[in-house]
mmCIF file of C-alpha atoms in Angstrom:
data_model
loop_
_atom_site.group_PDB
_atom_site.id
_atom_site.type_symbol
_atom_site.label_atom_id
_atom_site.label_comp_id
_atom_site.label_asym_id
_atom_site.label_seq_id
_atom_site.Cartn_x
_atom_site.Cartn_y
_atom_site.Cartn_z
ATOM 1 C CA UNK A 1 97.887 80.195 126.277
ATOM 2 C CA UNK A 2 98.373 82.338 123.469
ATOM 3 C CA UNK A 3 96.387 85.617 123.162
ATOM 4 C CA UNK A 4 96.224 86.457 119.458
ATOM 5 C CA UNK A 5 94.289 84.013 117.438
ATOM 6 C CA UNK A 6 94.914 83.398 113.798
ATOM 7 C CA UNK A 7 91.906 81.545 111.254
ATOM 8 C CA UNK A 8 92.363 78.568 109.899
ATOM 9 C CA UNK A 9 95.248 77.296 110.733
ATOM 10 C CA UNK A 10 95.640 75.234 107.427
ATOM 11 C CA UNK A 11 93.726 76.435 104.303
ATOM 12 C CA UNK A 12 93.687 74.345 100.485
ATOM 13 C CA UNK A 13 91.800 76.978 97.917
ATOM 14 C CA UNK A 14 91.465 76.687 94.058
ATOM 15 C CA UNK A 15 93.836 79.459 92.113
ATOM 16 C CA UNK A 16 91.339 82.726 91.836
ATOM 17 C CA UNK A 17 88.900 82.085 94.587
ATOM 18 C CA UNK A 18 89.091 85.067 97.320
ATOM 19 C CA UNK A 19 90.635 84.925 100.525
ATOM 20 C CA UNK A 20 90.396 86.270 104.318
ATOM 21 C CA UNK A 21 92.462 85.242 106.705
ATOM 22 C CA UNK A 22 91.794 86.410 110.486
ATOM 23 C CA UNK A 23 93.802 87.523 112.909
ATOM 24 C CA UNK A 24 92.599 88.628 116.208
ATOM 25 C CA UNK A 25 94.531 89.925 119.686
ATOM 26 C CA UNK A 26 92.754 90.165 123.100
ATOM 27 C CA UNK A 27 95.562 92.000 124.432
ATOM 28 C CA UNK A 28 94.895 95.582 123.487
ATOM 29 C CA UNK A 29 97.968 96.282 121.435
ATOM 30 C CA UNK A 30 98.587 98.936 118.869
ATOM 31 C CA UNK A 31 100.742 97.747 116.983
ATOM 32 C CA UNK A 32 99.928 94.159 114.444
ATOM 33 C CA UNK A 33 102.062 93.014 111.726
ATOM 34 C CA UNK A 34 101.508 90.062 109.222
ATOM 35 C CA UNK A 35 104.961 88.312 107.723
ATOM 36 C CA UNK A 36 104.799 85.725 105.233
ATOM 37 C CA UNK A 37 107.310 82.293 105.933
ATOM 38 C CA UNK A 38 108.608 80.952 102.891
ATOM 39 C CA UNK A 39 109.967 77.199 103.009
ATOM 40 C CA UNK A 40 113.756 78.258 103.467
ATOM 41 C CA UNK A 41 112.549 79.135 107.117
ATOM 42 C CA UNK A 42 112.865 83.464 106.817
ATOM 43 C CA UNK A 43 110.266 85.854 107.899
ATOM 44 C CA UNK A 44 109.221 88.520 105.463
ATOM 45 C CA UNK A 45 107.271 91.675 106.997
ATOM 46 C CA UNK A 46 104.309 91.946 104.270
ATOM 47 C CA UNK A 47 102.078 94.908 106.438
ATOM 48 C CA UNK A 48 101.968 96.182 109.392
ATOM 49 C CA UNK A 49 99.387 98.500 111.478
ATOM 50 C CA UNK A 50 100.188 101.248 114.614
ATOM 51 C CA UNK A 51 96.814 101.242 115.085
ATOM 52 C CA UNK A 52 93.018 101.950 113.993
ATOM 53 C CA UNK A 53 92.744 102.790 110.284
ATOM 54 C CA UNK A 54 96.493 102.677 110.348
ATOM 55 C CA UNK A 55 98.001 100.560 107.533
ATOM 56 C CA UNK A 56 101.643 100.240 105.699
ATOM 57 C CA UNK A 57 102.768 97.783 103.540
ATOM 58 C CA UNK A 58 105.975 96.086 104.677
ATOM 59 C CA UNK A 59 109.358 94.989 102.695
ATOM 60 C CA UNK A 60 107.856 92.273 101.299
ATOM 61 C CA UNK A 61 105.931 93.309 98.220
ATOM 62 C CA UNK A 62 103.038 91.524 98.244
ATOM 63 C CA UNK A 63 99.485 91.232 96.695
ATOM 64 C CA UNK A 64 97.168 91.159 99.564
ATOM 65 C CA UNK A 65 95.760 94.128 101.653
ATOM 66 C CA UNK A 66 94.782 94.282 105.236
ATOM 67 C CA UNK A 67 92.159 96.420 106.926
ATOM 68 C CA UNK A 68 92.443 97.605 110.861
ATOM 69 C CA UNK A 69 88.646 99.497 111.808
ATOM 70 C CA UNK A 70 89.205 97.695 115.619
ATOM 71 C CA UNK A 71 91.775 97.562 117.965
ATOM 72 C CA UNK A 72 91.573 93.825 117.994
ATOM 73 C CA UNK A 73 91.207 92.854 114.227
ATOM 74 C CA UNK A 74 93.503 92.689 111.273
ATOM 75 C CA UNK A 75 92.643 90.599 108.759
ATOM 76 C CA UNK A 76 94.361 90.078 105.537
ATOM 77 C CA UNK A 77 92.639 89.621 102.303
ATOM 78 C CA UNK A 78 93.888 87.881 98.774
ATOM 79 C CA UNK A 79 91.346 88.903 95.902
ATOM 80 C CA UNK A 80 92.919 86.366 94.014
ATOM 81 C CA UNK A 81 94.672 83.612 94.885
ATOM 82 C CA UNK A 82 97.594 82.293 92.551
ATOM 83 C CA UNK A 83 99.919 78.850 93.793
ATOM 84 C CA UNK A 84 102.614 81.694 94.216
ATOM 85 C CA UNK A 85 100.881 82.514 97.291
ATOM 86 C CA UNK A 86 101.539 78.973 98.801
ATOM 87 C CA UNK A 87 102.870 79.518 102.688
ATOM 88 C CA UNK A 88 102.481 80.403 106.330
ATOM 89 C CA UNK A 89 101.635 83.532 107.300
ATOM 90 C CA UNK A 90 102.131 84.602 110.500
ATOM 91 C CA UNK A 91 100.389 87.004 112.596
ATOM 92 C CA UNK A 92 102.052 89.096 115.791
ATOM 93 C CA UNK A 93 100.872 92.014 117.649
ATOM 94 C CA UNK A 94 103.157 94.358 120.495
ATOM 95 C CA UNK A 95 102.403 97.286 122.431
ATOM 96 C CA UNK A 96 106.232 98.191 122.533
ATOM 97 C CA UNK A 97 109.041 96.848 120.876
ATOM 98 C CA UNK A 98 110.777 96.314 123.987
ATOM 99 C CA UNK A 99 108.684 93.998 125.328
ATOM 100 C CA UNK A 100 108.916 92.167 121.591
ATOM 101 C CA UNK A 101 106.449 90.646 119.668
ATOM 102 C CA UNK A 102 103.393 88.245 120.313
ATOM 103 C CA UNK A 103 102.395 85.648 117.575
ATOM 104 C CA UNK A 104 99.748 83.708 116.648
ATOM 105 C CA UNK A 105 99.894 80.304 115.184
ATOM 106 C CA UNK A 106 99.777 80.593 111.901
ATOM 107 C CA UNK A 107 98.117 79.817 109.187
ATOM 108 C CA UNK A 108 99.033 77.349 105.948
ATOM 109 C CA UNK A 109 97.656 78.363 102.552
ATOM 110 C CA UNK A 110 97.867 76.224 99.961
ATOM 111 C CA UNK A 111 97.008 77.438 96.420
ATOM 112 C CA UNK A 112 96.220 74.598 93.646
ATOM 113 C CA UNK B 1 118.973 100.759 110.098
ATOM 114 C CA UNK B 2 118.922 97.883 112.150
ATOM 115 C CA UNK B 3 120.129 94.596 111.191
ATOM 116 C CA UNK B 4 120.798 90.857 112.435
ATOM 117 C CA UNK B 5 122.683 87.945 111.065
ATOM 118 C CA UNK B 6 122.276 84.413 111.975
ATOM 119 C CA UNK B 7 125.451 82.954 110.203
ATOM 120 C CA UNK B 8 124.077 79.084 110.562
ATOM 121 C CA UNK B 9 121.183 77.619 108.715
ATOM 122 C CA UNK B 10 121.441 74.408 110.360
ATOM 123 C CA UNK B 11 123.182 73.515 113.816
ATOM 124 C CA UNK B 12 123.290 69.686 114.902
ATOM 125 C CA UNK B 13 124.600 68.655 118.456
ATOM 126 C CA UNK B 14 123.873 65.372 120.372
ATOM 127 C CA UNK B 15 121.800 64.936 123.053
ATOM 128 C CA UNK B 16 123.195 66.171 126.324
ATOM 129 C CA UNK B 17 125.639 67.949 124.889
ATOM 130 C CA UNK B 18 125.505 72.054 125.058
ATOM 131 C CA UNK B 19 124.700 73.709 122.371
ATOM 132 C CA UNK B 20 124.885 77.289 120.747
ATOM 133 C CA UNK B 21 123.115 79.617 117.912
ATOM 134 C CA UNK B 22 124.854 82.186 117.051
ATOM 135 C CA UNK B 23 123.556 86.090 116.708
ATOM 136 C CA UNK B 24 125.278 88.961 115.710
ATOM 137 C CA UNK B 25 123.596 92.355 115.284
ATOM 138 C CA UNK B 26 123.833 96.268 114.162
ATOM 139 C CA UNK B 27 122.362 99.054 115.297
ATOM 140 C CA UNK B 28 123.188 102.688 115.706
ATOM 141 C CA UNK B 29 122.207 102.951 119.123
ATOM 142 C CA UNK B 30 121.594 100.502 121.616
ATOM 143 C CA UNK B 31 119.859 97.097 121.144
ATOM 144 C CA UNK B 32 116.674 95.457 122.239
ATOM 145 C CA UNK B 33 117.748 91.775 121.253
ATOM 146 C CA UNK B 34 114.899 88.578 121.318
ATOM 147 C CA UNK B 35 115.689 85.187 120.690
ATOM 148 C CA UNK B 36 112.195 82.774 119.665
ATOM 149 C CA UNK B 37 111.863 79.466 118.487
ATOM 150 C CA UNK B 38 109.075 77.966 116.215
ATOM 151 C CA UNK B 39 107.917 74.114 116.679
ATOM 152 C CA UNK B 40 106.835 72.837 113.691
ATOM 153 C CA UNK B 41 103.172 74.400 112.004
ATOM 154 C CA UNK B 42 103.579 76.766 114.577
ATOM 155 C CA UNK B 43 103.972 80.779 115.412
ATOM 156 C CA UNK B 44 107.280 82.138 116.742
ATOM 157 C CA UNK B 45 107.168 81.902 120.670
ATOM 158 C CA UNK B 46 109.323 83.695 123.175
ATOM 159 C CA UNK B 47 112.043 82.234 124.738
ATOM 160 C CA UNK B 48 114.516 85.283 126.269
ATOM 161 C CA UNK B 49 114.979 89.050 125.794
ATOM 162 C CA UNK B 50 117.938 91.653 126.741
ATOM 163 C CA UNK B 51 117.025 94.974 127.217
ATOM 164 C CA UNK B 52 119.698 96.346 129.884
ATOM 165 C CA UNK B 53 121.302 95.595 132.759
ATOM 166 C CA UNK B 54 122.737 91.986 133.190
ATOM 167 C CA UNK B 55 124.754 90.553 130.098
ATOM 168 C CA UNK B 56 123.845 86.952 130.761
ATOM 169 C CA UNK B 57 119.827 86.564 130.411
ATOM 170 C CA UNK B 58 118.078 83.146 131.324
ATOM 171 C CA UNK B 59 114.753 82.545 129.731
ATOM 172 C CA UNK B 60 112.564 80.065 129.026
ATOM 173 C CA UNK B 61 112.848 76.097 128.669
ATOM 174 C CA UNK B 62 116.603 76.140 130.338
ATOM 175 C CA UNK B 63 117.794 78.429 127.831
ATOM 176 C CA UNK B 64 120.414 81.441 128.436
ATOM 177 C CA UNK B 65 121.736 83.816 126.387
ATOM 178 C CA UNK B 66 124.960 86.344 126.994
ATOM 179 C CA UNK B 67 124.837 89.828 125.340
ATOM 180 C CA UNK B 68 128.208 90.767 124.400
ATOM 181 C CA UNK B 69 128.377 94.540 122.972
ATOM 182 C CA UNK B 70 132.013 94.341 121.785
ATOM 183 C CA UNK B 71 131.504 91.912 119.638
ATOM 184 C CA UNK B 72 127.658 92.939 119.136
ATOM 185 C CA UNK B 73 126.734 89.571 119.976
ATOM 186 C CA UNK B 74 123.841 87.474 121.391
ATOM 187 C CA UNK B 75 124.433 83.985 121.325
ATOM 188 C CA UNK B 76 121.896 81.363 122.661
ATOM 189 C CA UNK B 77 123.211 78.642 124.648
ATOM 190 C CA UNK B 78 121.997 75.653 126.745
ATOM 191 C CA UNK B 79 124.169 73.554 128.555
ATOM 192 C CA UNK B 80 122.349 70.327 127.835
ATOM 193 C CA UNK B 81 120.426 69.925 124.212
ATOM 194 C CA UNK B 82 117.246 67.769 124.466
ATOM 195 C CA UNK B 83 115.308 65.967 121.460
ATOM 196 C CA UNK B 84 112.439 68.340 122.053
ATOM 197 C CA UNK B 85 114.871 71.397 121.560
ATOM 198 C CA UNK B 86 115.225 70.762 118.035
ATOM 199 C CA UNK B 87 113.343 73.526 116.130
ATOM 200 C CA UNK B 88 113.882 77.029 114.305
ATOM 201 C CA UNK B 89 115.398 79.393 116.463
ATOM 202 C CA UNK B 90 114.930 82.903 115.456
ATOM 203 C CA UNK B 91 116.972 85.945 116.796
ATOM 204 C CA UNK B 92 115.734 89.607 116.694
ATOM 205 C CA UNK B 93 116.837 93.268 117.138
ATOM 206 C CA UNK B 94 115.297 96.771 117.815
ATOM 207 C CA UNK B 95 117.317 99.442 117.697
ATOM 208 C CA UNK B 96 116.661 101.893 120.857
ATOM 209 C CA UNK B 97 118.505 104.629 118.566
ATOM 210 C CA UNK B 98 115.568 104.426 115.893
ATOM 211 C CA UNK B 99 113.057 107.051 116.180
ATOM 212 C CA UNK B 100 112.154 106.749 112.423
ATOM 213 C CA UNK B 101 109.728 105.157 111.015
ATOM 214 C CA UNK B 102 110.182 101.518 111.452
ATOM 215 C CA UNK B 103 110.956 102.435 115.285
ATOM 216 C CA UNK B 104 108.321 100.184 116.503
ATOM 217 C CA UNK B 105 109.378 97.207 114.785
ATOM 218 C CA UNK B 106 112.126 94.433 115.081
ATOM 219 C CA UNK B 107 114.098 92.957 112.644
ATOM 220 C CA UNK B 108 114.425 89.077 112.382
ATOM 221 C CA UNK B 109 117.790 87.170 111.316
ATOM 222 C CA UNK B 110 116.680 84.300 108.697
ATOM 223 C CA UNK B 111 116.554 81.910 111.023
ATOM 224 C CA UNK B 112 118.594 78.494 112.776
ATOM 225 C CA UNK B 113 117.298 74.929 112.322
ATOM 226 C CA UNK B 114 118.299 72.710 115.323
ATOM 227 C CA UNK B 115 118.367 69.298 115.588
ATOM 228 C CA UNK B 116 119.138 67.126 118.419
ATOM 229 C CA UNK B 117 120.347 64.373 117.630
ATOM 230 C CA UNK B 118 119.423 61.252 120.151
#
């Protein structure tokens, strides 16, 4: 049963309209990253967090921001949304790299 | 810097017959290495993970996969494919060397689609 949690799994929004979408982890862990999927299958590392008030944007350029004020929470934000941010983004959170990653499920945005 | 190719986008093999997807990596120092595979609408989910010690790793789901540092390799490899195997199959590296920056993070090849074919 997973432990990180990621809200809504599928989302359809009108171009312009704001977005949140949630990620939470019960696990404790520091560290939280966000990567966007595009269709051809690759992950692309859009933020990522070490921990509280902690936030760095990631290879990816990308239009959205992210907050971390808990442990737990680390939700990313669109002001705008445009059809070029159509895709899954995927949530993960580790408390050391050896021990990898933990993701959530994901969630589909679809901009129209 | 850290870095990991998957040199197949697509890898089809029939049922019951073994399969492999490929990994190759570099790193300065020595490698943390992950294989996951993602199911369809879903997040990545662990399957096996080298760290040290033993070159051959089993994980989950029947899977194996053998770390081979001459050829900085981690190939994933099952000795009988099912239908419900087919999926992406990602691999992943941290370098242990990396005290910089991105130390805490791992970096993900682009990705293997597998189907089994019944």
């Amino acid at each position: 049963e997973a432990d990180i949690y990621q809200t809504p799994r599928y989302l359809v929004i009108g171009t312009g309209k704001k977005i949140t979408l949630e990620c939470s982890q019960t696990m404790g862990h520091d560290k939280m990253y966000w990567y966007q999927q595009d269709p051809g299958m690759e992950l692309h590392l859009i933020h990522y967090s070490y921990g509280v008030n902690s936030t760095e944007k990631g290879d990816l350029s990308s239009e959205s921001t992210v907050s971390r004020i808990r442990t737990e929470h680390f939700p990313l934000t669109l002001e705008s949304a445009r059809p070029s941010h159509t895709s899954q983004y995927l949530c993960a959170s580790s408390e050391w790299a050896g021990y990898g990653y933990t993701f959530g499920s994901g969630t589909r945005l679809t901009v129209v | 810097a850290q870095s990991v190719a998957q040199p197949e986008d697509q890898v089809n093999v029939a049922e019951g017959n073994p399969l492999t997807v490929k990994c190759t990596y570099s790193v300065s120092g020595n490698p943390y290495l992950f294989w996951y595979v993602q199911y369809p609408n879903r997040g990545l989910q662990f399957l096996l993970k080298y760290i040290t010690g033993d070159n051959l790793v089993k994980g989950s789901y029947g899977f194996e996969a053998e770390f081979n540092k001459s050829q900085t390799s981690f190939h994933l490899k099952k000795p009988s494919a099912l239908v419900s195997d087919s999926a992406l199959y990602f691999c992943a590296v941290r370098d242990m060397g990396n005290s910089g920056a991105g130390s805490y993070q791992l970096t993900f090849g682009k990705g293997t689609k597998l189907s089994v074919i019944p």
